[in-house]
mmCIF file of C-alpha atoms in Angstrom:
data_model
loop_
_atom_site.group_PDB
_atom_site.id
_atom_site.type_symbol
_atom_site.label_atom_id
_atom_site.label_comp_id
_atom_site.label_asym_id
_atom_site.label_seq_id
_atom_site.Cartn_x
_atom_site.Cartn_y
_atom_site.Cartn_z
ATOM 1 C CA MET A 1 -3.431 -29.219 -234.440
ATOM 2 C CA SER A 2 -2.883 -30.783 -237.872
ATOM 3 C CA ASN A 3 -0.001 -33.154 -238.530
ATOM 4 C CA LEU A 4 1.668 -30.523 -240.779
ATOM 5 C CA THR A 5 1.419 -27.792 -238.138
ATOM 6 C CA PHE A 6 2.645 -30.116 -235.398
ATOM 7 C CA SER A 7 5.572 -31.235 -237.552
ATOM 8 C CA HIS A 8 6.499 -27.599 -238.228
ATOM 9 C CA TYR A 9 6.342 -26.881 -234.471
ATOM 10 C CA ILE A 10 8.640 -29.839 -233.706
ATOM 11 C CA ASP A 11 11.123 -28.683 -236.371
ATOM 12 C CA THR A 12 11.129 -25.142 -234.932
ATOM 13 C CA VAL A 13 11.764 -26.382 -231.390
ATOM 14 C CA THR A 14 14.515 -28.705 -232.607
ATOM 15 C CA GLN A 15 16.246 -25.921 -234.518
ATOM 16 C CA SER A 16 15.968 -23.631 -231.496
ATOM 17 C CA ASN A 17 17.528 -26.265 -229.217
ATOM 18 C CA ARG A 18 20.337 -26.821 -231.704
ATOM 19 C CA TRP A 19 21.006 -23.063 -231.831
ATOM 20 C CA PHE A 20 21.196 -22.812 -228.033
ATOM 21 C CA ARG A 21 23.527 -25.816 -227.826
ATOM 22 C CA HIS A 22 25.720 -24.301 -230.532
ATOM 23 C CA GLN A 23 25.721 -20.933 -228.714
ATOM 24 C CA ARG A 24 26.716 -22.543 -225.414
ATOM 25 C CA LYS A 25 29.549 -24.412 -227.091
ATOM 26 C CA LYS A 26 30.702 -21.198 -228.767
ATOM 27 C CA VAL A 27 30.680 -19.289 -225.475
ATOM 28 C CA LEU A 28 32.497 -22.108 -223.674
ATOM 29 C CA ALA A 29 35.164 -22.251 -226.376
ATOM 30 C CA CYS A 30 35.545 -18.467 -226.183
ATOM 31 C CA LEU A 31 35.893 -18.517 -222.386
ATOM 32 C CA LEU A 32 38.465 -21.321 -222.488
ATOM 33 C CA GLY A 33 40.446 -19.550 -225.196
ATOM 34 C CA LEU A 34 40.453 -16.251 -223.287
ATOM 35 C CA PHE A 35 41.447 -18.029 -220.072
ATOM 36 C CA ALA A 36 44.375 -19.731 -221.830
ATOM 37 C CA MET A 37 45.482 -16.401 -223.297
ATOM 38 C CA LEU A 38 45.168 -14.784 -219.861
ATOM 39 C CA VAL A 39 47.413 -17.467 -218.353
ATOM 40 C CA LEU A 40 50.028 -16.847 -221.055
ATOM 41 C CA ALA A 41 49.776 -13.085 -220.511
ATOM 42 C CA GLY A 42 50.239 -13.641 -216.772
ATOM 43 C CA ILE A 43 53.373 -15.729 -217.353
ATOM 44 C CA ALA A 44 54.752 -13.037 -219.665
ATOM 45 C CA SER A 45 53.936 -10.323 -217.125
ATOM 46 C CA LEU A 46 55.794 -12.198 -214.375
ATOM 47 C CA SER A 47 58.761 -13.179 -216.526
ATOM 48 C CA PHE A 48 59.508 -10.032 -218.504
ATOM 49 C CA GLY A 49 60.334 -6.553 -217.285
ATOM 50 C CA PRO A 50 63.113 -3.985 -216.873
ATOM 51 C CA ALA A 51 64.736 -5.988 -214.043
ATOM 52 C CA GLY A 52 64.925 -9.252 -215.972
ATOM 53 C CA TRP A 53 63.855 -11.030 -219.138
ATOM 54 C CA ASP A 54 63.703 -14.705 -218.397
ATOM 55 C CA LEU A 55 60.808 -17.141 -218.780
ATOM 56 C CA ARG A 56 62.365 -19.272 -216.065
ATOM 57 C CA LEU A 57 61.569 -16.610 -213.464
ATOM 58 C CA SER A 58 57.880 -17.494 -213.151
ATOM 59 C CA ILE A 59 58.663 -21.223 -212.963
ATOM 60 C CA ALA A 60 61.419 -20.646 -210.383
ATOM 61 C CA TRP A 61 59.021 -18.551 -208.319
ATOM 62 C CA LEU A 62 56.335 -21.251 -208.419
ATOM 63 C CA PHE A 63 58.841 -24.087 -207.766
ATOM 64 C CA PRO A 64 61.720 -22.784 -205.627
ATOM 65 C CA GLY A 65 65.088 -24.429 -206.271
ATOM 66 C CA THR A 66 64.298 -25.284 -209.901
ATOM 67 C CA TRP A 67 67.217 -23.166 -211.166
ATOM 68 C CA HIS A 68 70.056 -22.237 -208.808
ATOM 69 C CA ASP A 69 71.236 -19.341 -210.978
ATOM 70 C CA ILE A 70 67.993 -17.433 -210.263
ATOM 71 C CA SER A 71 68.773 -15.049 -207.399
ATOM 72 C CA GLN A 72 66.548 -14.373 -204.416
ATOM 73 C CA LEU A 73 66.405 -10.722 -205.472
ATOM 74 C CA GLN A 74 64.775 -11.702 -208.780
ATOM 75 C CA LEU A 75 62.240 -13.861 -206.954
ATOM 76 C CA ASN A 76 61.482 -10.999 -204.565
ATOM 77 C CA ILE A 77 60.867 -8.709 -207.554
ATOM 78 C CA ILE A 78 58.205 -11.159 -208.715
ATOM 79 C CA SER A 79 56.627 -11.541 -205.254
ATOM 80 C CA GLU A 80 56.590 -7.879 -204.246
ATOM 81 C CA ILE A 81 56.326 -5.978 -207.553
ATOM 82 C CA ARG A 82 55.197 -8.039 -210.527
ATOM 83 C CA LEU A 83 52.682 -10.358 -208.839
ATOM 84 C CA PRO A 84 50.609 -7.626 -207.117
ATOM 85 C CA ARG A 85 50.756 -5.692 -210.386
ATOM 86 C CA LEU A 86 49.497 -8.753 -212.256
ATOM 87 C CA CYS A 87 46.634 -9.321 -209.793
ATOM 88 C CA LEU A 88 45.673 -5.654 -209.807
ATOM 89 C CA GLY A 89 45.751 -5.472 -213.617
ATOM 90 C CA MET A 90 43.460 -8.480 -214.007
ATOM 91 C CA LEU A 91 41.044 -7.240 -211.357
ATOM 92 C CA ILE A 92 40.885 -3.666 -212.665
ATOM 93 C CA GLY A 93 40.486 -4.839 -216.275
ATOM 94 C CA ALA A 94 37.614 -7.137 -215.305
ATOM 95 C CA VAL A 95 35.899 -4.413 -213.245
ATOM 96 C CA LEU A 96 36.178 -1.706 -215.926
ATOM 97 C CA ALA A 97 34.821 -4.044 -218.614
ATOM 98 C CA GLN A 98 32.012 -5.236 -216.328
ATOM 99 C CA THR A 99 30.968 -1.720 -215.330
ATOM 100 C CA GLY A 100 31.024 -0.711 -219.000
ATOM 101 C CA ALA A 101 28.671 -3.543 -219.936
ATOM 102 C CA ALA A 102 26.394 -2.698 -217.003
ATOM 103 C CA THR A 103 26.304 1.014 -217.865
ATOM 104 C CA GLN A 104 25.392 0.245 -221.482
ATOM 105 C CA ALA A 105 22.604 -2.073 -220.302
ATOM 106 C CA LEU A 106 21.351 0.450 -217.751
ATOM 107 C CA CYS A 107 21.163 3.251 -220.308
ATOM 108 C CA ARG A 108 20.262 0.980 -223.258
ATOM 109 C CA ASN A 109 22.956 2.842 -225.164
ATOM 110 C CA PRO A 110 26.058 1.226 -226.712
ATOM 111 C CA LEU A 111 27.932 4.549 -226.429
ATOM 112 C CA ALA A 112 27.518 4.745 -222.656
ATOM 113 C CA ASP A 113 30.374 3.809 -220.387
ATOM 114 C CA PRO A 114 31.634 5.145 -217.044
ATOM 115 C CA SER A 115 34.134 7.488 -218.709
ATOM 116 C CA VAL A 116 31.810 8.818 -221.434
ATOM 117 C CA ILE A 117 28.965 9.707 -219.067
ATOM 118 C CA GLY A 118 31.211 11.383 -216.495
ATOM 119 C CA VAL A 119 31.501 8.727 -213.795
ATOM 120 C CA SER A 120 35.287 8.402 -214.154
ATOM 121 C CA SER A 121 35.770 12.168 -214.090
ATOM 122 C CA GLY A 122 33.700 12.401 -210.895
ATOM 123 C CA ALA A 123 35.893 9.768 -209.274
ATOM 124 C CA ALA A 124 38.987 11.540 -210.595
ATOM 125 C CA VAL A 125 37.971 14.897 -209.081
ATOM 126 C CA MET A 126 37.633 13.427 -205.602
ATOM 127 C CA ALA A 127 40.835 11.409 -205.945
ATOM 128 C CA VAL A 128 42.808 14.442 -207.167
ATOM 129 C CA SER A 129 41.312 16.491 -204.317
ATOM 130 C CA THR A 130 42.561 13.880 -201.854
ATOM 131 C CA ILE A 131 46.044 13.939 -203.407
ATOM 132 C CA ALA A 132 46.224 17.733 -203.584
ATOM 133 C CA LEU A 133 44.930 18.234 -200.044
ATOM 134 C CA GLY A 134 46.925 15.314 -198.630
ATOM 135 C CA PRO A 135 49.551 17.419 -196.794
ATOM 136 C CA MET A 136 46.845 19.574 -195.194
ATOM 137 C CA LEU A 137 44.829 16.525 -194.097
ATOM 138 C CA LEU A 138 47.939 14.991 -192.557
ATOM 139 C CA GLU A 139 48.897 18.194 -190.766
ATOM 140 C CA LEU A 140 45.477 19.139 -189.427
ATOM 141 C CA PHE A 141 43.841 15.785 -188.764
ATOM 142 C CA GLY A 142 46.699 13.276 -188.889
ATOM 143 C CA VAL A 143 44.906 11.424 -191.703
ATOM 144 C CA ASN A 144 46.925 9.609 -194.370
ATOM 145 C CA ALA A 145 45.336 10.651 -197.669
ATOM 146 C CA SER A 146 46.388 7.445 -199.443
ATOM 147 C CA MET A 147 44.134 5.468 -197.100
ATOM 148 C CA LEU A 148 41.145 7.607 -198.098
ATOM 149 C CA LEU A 149 41.794 7.524 -201.841
ATOM 150 C CA PRO A 150 39.561 4.547 -202.857
ATOM 151 C CA TYR A 151 36.668 5.757 -200.719
ATOM 152 C CA ALA A 152 36.947 9.365 -201.888
ATOM 153 C CA ALA A 153 36.983 8.207 -205.514
ATOM 154 C CA PHE A 154 33.948 5.995 -204.860
ATOM 155 C CA ALA A 155 32.062 8.952 -203.386
ATOM 156 C CA GLY A 156 32.919 11.091 -206.430
ATOM 157 C CA ALA A 157 31.849 8.353 -208.842
ATOM 158 C CA LEU A 158 28.563 7.843 -206.996
ATOM 159 C CA VAL A 159 27.715 11.558 -206.950
ATOM 160 C CA ALA A 160 28.598 11.959 -210.656
ATOM 161 C CA THR A 161 26.542 8.892 -211.604
ATOM 162 C CA LEU A 162 23.488 10.095 -209.696
ATOM 163 C CA LEU A 163 23.736 13.597 -211.165
ATOM 164 C CA VAL A 164 24.118 12.394 -214.759
ATOM 165 C CA TYR A 165 21.339 9.867 -214.385
ATOM 166 C CA GLN A 166 19.012 12.416 -212.757
ATOM 167 C CA PHE A 167 19.565 15.122 -215.385
ATOM 168 C CA ALA A 168 19.037 12.615 -218.218
ATOM 169 C CA GLN A 169 15.649 11.540 -216.850
ATOM 170 C CA SER A 170 12.404 12.497 -218.550
ATOM 171 C CA ALA A 171 8.814 11.318 -218.582
ATOM 172 C CA GLN A 172 9.823 8.629 -221.084
ATOM 173 C CA GLY A 173 12.802 7.441 -219.042
ATOM 174 C CA VAL A 174 16.495 8.053 -219.657
ATOM 175 C CA GLN A 175 17.076 9.929 -222.904
ATOM 176 C CA VAL A 176 20.172 8.820 -224.844
ATOM 177 C CA THR A 177 20.941 12.291 -226.208
ATOM 178 C CA SER A 178 20.545 13.914 -222.797
ATOM 179 C CA LEU A 179 22.696 11.224 -221.208
ATOM 180 C CA ILE A 180 25.611 11.806 -223.566
ATOM 181 C CA LEU A 181 25.331 15.600 -223.420
ATOM 182 C CA VAL A 182 25.173 15.648 -219.623
ATOM 183 C CA GLY A 183 28.119 13.239 -219.564
ATOM 184 C CA VAL A 184 30.126 15.564 -221.811
ATOM 185 C CA ALA A 185 29.308 18.496 -219.526
ATOM 186 C CA MET A 186 30.235 16.455 -216.444
ATOM 187 C CA ASN A 187 33.565 15.500 -218.030
ATOM 188 C CA ALA A 188 34.300 19.144 -218.879
ATOM 189 C CA LEU A 189 33.461 20.258 -215.348
ATOM 190 C CA GLY A 190 35.497 17.437 -213.837
ATOM 191 C CA PHE A 191 38.633 18.185 -215.827
ATOM 192 C CA ALA A 192 38.240 21.905 -215.088
ATOM 193 C CA LEU A 193 38.186 21.132 -211.362
ATOM 194 C CA ILE A 194 41.197 18.828 -211.781
ATOM 195 C CA GLY A 195 43.033 21.679 -213.509
ATOM 196 C CA LEU A 196 42.111 24.077 -210.703
ATOM 197 C CA LEU A 197 43.320 21.648 -208.036
ATOM 198 C CA SER A 198 46.526 21.029 -210.001
ATOM 199 C CA PHE A 199 47.139 24.789 -210.132
ATOM 200 C CA TYR A 200 47.113 25.044 -206.333
ATOM 201 C CA ALA A 201 48.914 21.737 -205.634
ATOM 202 C CA ASP A 202 52.551 21.680 -204.556
ATOM 203 C CA ASP A 203 55.275 20.228 -206.771
ATOM 204 C CA SER A 204 55.226 16.692 -205.364
ATOM 205 C CA ALA A 205 51.419 16.452 -205.542
ATOM 206 C CA LEU A 206 51.433 17.974 -209.027
ATOM 207 C CA ARG A 207 53.820 15.333 -210.368
ATOM 208 C CA LEU A 208 51.673 12.593 -208.857
ATOM 209 C CA ILE A 209 48.475 14.103 -210.279
ATOM 210 C CA SER A 210 49.975 14.514 -213.771
ATOM 211 C CA TYR A 211 51.141 10.905 -213.911
ATOM 212 C CA TRP A 212 48.028 9.574 -212.208
ATOM 213 C CA THR A 213 45.590 11.204 -214.664
ATOM 214 C CA MET A 214 47.214 9.209 -217.499
ATOM 215 C CA GLY A 215 46.744 5.892 -215.689
ATOM 216 C CA SER A 216 49.321 3.460 -214.377
ATOM 217 C CA LEU A 217 49.706 0.188 -212.475
ATOM 218 C CA ALA A 218 53.116 1.263 -211.153
ATOM 219 C CA GLY A 219 51.782 1.867 -207.651
ATOM 220 C CA ALA A 220 50.506 -1.694 -207.253
ATOM 221 C CA ASN A 221 51.385 -3.334 -203.962
ATOM 222 C CA TRP A 222 49.795 -5.848 -201.646
ATOM 223 C CA SER A 223 48.611 -3.156 -199.232
ATOM 224 C CA ALA A 224 46.731 -1.167 -201.888
ATOM 225 C CA LEU A 225 45.328 -4.349 -203.421
ATOM 226 C CA THR A 226 44.094 -5.637 -200.057
ATOM 227 C CA GLN A 227 42.516 -2.281 -199.267
ATOM 228 C CA ALA A 228 40.607 -1.958 -202.548
ATOM 229 C CA MET A 229 39.807 -5.621 -203.233
ATOM 230 C CA PRO A 230 36.575 -5.655 -201.169
ATOM 231 C CA LEU A 231 35.182 -2.739 -203.201
ATOM 232 C CA LEU A 232 36.207 -4.299 -206.519
ATOM 233 C CA LEU A 233 34.762 -7.711 -205.629
ATOM 234 C CA ILE A 234 31.517 -6.143 -204.392
ATOM 235 C CA SER A 235 31.177 -4.404 -207.760
ATOM 236 C CA LEU A 236 31.954 -7.558 -209.761
ATOM 237 C CA PHE A 237 29.654 -9.925 -207.883
ATOM 238 C CA GLY A 238 26.951 -7.301 -207.418
ATOM 239 C CA LEU A 239 26.694 -6.569 -211.135
ATOM 240 C CA TRP A 240 26.889 -10.273 -211.992
ATOM 241 C CA SER A 241 23.945 -10.953 -209.668
ATOM 242 C CA LYS A 242 21.859 -8.394 -211.634
ATOM 243 C CA ARG A 243 22.588 -9.835 -215.086
ATOM 244 C CA GLN A 244 19.056 -11.210 -215.598
ATOM 245 C CA GLN A 245 17.376 -7.956 -214.591
ATOM 246 C CA MET A 246 19.737 -5.991 -216.841
ATOM 247 C CA SER A 247 18.934 -8.314 -219.736
ATOM 248 C CA LEU A 248 15.247 -7.570 -219.212
ATOM 249 C CA LEU A 249 15.973 -3.829 -219.017
ATOM 250 C CA LEU A 250 17.450 -4.058 -222.512
ATOM 251 C CA LEU A 251 13.961 -4.983 -223.749
ATOM 252 C CA GLY A 252 12.562 -1.733 -222.350
ATOM 253 C CA GLU A 253 11.426 -0.537 -218.949
ATOM 254 C CA ALA A 254 7.752 -1.295 -219.580
ATOM 255 C CA GLU A 255 8.524 -4.866 -220.669
ATOM 256 C CA ALA A 256 10.896 -5.414 -217.729
ATOM 257 C CA LYS A 257 8.288 -4.098 -215.278
ATOM 258 C CA TYR A 258 5.673 -6.398 -216.788
ATOM 259 C CA MET A 259 8.052 -9.324 -216.166
ATOM 260 C CA GLY A 260 8.329 -8.472 -212.480
ATOM 261 C CA VAL A 261 11.475 -6.329 -212.343
ATOM 262 C CA ASN A 262 11.504 -3.575 -209.725
ATOM 263 C CA ILE A 263 12.881 -0.937 -212.094
ATOM 264 C CA LYS A 264 13.789 1.730 -209.544
ATOM 265 C CA SER A 265 15.471 -0.677 -207.138
ATOM 266 C CA VAL A 266 17.474 -2.443 -209.851
ATOM 267 C CA LYS A 267 18.655 0.845 -211.361
ATOM 268 C CA ASN A 268 19.735 2.178 -207.985
ATOM 269 C CA GLN A 269 21.685 -0.993 -207.236
ATOM 270 C CA ILE A 270 23.393 -0.947 -210.629
ATOM 271 C CA VAL A 271 24.362 2.713 -210.140
ATOM 272 C CA ILE A 272 25.874 1.939 -206.724
ATOM 273 C CA PHE A 273 27.790 -1.134 -207.937
ATOM 274 C CA VAL A 274 29.159 0.786 -210.953
ATOM 275 C CA ALA A 275 30.221 3.683 -208.718
ATOM 276 C CA ILE A 276 31.946 1.317 -206.269
ATOM 277 C CA GLY A 277 33.923 -0.429 -209.012
ATOM 278 C CA VAL A 278 34.869 2.678 -210.983
ATOM 279 C CA GLY A 279 35.749 4.623 -207.834
ATOM 280 C CA ALA A 280 38.092 1.935 -206.543
ATOM 281 C CA ALA A 281 39.627 1.382 -209.987
ATOM 282 C CA VAL A 282 40.260 5.084 -210.589
ATOM 283 C CA ALA A 283 41.760 5.469 -207.114
ATOM 284 C CA LEU A 284 44.266 2.666 -207.740
ATOM 285 C CA THR A 285 45.215 3.140 -211.386
ATOM 286 C CA GLY A 286 44.087 6.619 -212.396
ATOM 287 C CA LEU A 287 42.151 7.232 -215.591
ATOM 288 C CA VAL A 288 42.283 4.236 -217.939
ATOM 289 C CA GLY A 289 40.036 4.870 -220.914
ATOM 290 C CA PHE A 290 38.274 2.833 -223.605
ATOM 291 C CA LEU A 291 38.108 -0.488 -221.732
ATOM 292 C CA GLY A 292 34.537 0.009 -220.535
ATOM 293 C CA LEU A 293 33.481 1.235 -223.974
ATOM 294 C CA VAL A 294 35.258 -1.164 -226.339
ATOM 295 C CA ILE A 295 35.343 -4.492 -224.486
ATOM 296 C CA PRO A 296 31.541 -4.994 -224.195
ATOM 297 C CA HIS A 297 31.222 -4.235 -227.925
ATOM 298 C CA LEU A 298 33.835 -6.866 -228.791
ATOM 299 C CA SER A 299 32.124 -9.365 -226.495
ATOM 300 C CA ARG A 300 28.743 -8.807 -228.161
ATOM 301 C CA ILE A 301 30.309 -9.323 -231.582
ATOM 302 C CA VAL A 302 31.663 -12.699 -230.427
ATOM 303 C CA VAL A 303 28.856 -14.135 -228.250
ATOM 304 C CA GLY A 304 25.757 -12.030 -228.973
ATOM 305 C CA ALA A 305 23.802 -9.590 -226.828
ATOM 306 C CA ASN A 306 22.806 -11.886 -223.930
ATOM 307 C CA LEU A 307 24.420 -10.446 -220.774
ATOM 308 C CA LYS A 308 24.648 -13.955 -219.353
ATOM 309 C CA TYR A 309 27.419 -14.516 -221.905
ATOM 310 C CA VAL A 310 28.608 -10.942 -222.472
ATOM 311 C CA MET A 311 29.577 -10.293 -218.852
ATOM 312 C CA PRO A 312 31.980 -13.238 -218.257
ATOM 313 C CA VAL A 313 33.549 -12.783 -221.692
ATOM 314 C CA SER A 314 33.940 -9.055 -220.996
ATOM 315 C CA MET A 315 35.628 -9.724 -217.671
ATOM 316 C CA LEU A 316 38.215 -12.081 -219.183
ATOM 317 C CA LEU A 317 38.745 -9.894 -222.247
ATOM 318 C CA GLY A 318 39.092 -6.750 -220.104
ATOM 319 C CA ALA A 319 41.640 -8.422 -217.833
ATOM 320 C CA LEU A 320 43.573 -9.671 -220.873
ATOM 321 C CA MET A 321 43.601 -6.283 -222.613
ATOM 322 C CA LEU A 322 44.764 -4.418 -219.515
ATOM 323 C CA LEU A 323 47.531 -6.956 -218.855
ATOM 324 C CA ALA A 324 48.697 -6.712 -222.468
ATOM 325 C CA SER A 325 48.583 -2.898 -222.351
ATOM 326 C CA ASP A 326 50.537 -2.848 -219.092
ATOM 327 C CA TRP A 327 53.170 -5.189 -220.516
ATOM 328 C CA ILE A 328 53.565 -2.917 -223.563
ATOM 329 C CA ALA A 329 53.769 0.143 -221.297
ATOM 330 C CA ARG A 330 56.565 -1.471 -219.284
ATOM 331 C CA ILE A 331 58.794 -2.558 -222.151
ATOM 332 C CA ILE A 332 58.311 0.034 -224.900
ATOM 333 C CA VAL A 333 60.445 2.793 -223.300
ATOM 334 C CA VAL A 334 62.733 0.816 -220.940
ATOM 335 C CA PRO A 335 63.933 1.787 -218.358
ATOM 336 C CA ALA A 336 61.105 4.358 -218.135
ATOM 337 C CA GLU A 337 57.434 3.378 -218.111
ATOM 338 C CA LEU A 338 54.699 4.659 -220.391
ATOM 339 C CA PRO A 339 51.365 5.531 -218.717
ATOM 340 C CA ILE A 340 48.935 2.709 -219.389
ATOM 341 C CA GLY A 341 46.101 5.076 -220.285
ATOM 342 C CA ILE A 342 48.056 6.150 -223.359
ATOM 343 C CA VAL A 343 48.421 2.525 -224.495
ATOM 344 C CA THR A 344 44.742 1.648 -223.991
ATOM 345 C CA ALA A 345 43.699 4.789 -225.892
ATOM 346 C CA ILE A 346 46.065 4.033 -228.796
ATOM 347 C CA ILE A 347 44.707 0.480 -229.003
ATOM 348 C CA GLY A 348 41.078 1.201 -228.120
ATOM 349 C CA ALA A 349 40.360 4.189 -230.368
ATOM 350 C CA PRO A 350 41.128 2.434 -233.706
ATOM 351 C CA VAL A 351 39.267 -0.694 -232.556
ATOM 352 C CA PHE A 352 36.220 1.377 -231.642
ATOM 353 C CA ILE A 353 36.310 3.219 -234.990
ATOM 354 C CA TRP A 354 36.522 -0.153 -236.760
ATOM 355 C CA MET A 355 33.494 -1.426 -234.836
ATOM 356 C CA LEU A 356 31.507 1.688 -235.694
ATOM 357 C CA ARG A 357 32.395 1.315 -239.370
ATOM 358 C CA ARG A 358 31.432 -2.356 -239.192
ATOM 359 C CA GLN A 359 27.973 -1.442 -237.873
ATOM 360 C CA LEU A 360 27.412 1.518 -240.186
ATOM 361 C CA MET A 361 28.593 -0.082 -243.425
ATOM 362 C CA PRO A 362 25.729 -1.804 -245.255
ATOM 363 C CA SER A 363 26.036 -5.553 -245.600
ATOM 364 C CA ARG A 364 26.984 -6.784 -249.029
#
């Protein structure tokens, strides 16, 4: 190797190392900034609401006796209503963003997310079935339908995911066009079944179904959170453990296989982890759209396409967006509460259109 060639090689390696150090610093700064914003959003969520608007509430709850004019009733509202709602919002936001990033990596399609390809509608059909048939299940079998809701939604999400993925398969792998078209058909079928079940549901179940299909964190409590947390954590940690394999899948199935990835096994595991997370999330909060589609896009804009960085940023950003949306839903029509799915759609749709325009517009 000549001195000139060796010098050029050293310069290239040095520039590459500088770029990686700069990227790590950028990701770290982004994570710290999002964490700080999440802490502030959590304080706002605990301190503000229809029952009280006082920043001292969160401090008085953390340090009892700080202010004697804070009543025990206000502290109980934080402990039993606002805190489980805060924890559930952060967990659901992180799971929906994570499953969105995983679905896009699995399909190698930036338009894929659990709601677009029919996974959410599959979970919704089973959850609505459980709600609509709840009185019959209780009367005939003595089974409380609310206890079955997360598991029924998981089963629906898993079946929908497997069907969509199977129908989109071809000799060349998963076809993007087929994936989206099958997802559209699955969504149409799912909402038709939801409409049919709503038609036969009684008045109490119908009100619950109507509100539930628009998404809400109003039903958050420690019992529901404890019941669904294992499923949500399994989904989060399971998908995080597959980040390297998913990054290789983005290069193409042939390349990933050449690098030692068991394609079939990894895909099956990703499908199961996505179904677990989406099923549990849909069972607890109903249909909350655009998080799984928009958040991974925003994360890639900030930190690049490496899933090692995209996934943690997506989790924090998803938790932050859902907390902010829930806070807006709680205060915008006091004393009533706006369904959170409406807020996320109003925020997410313009952001997604802006991102599409940003990608389609030629650089100047």
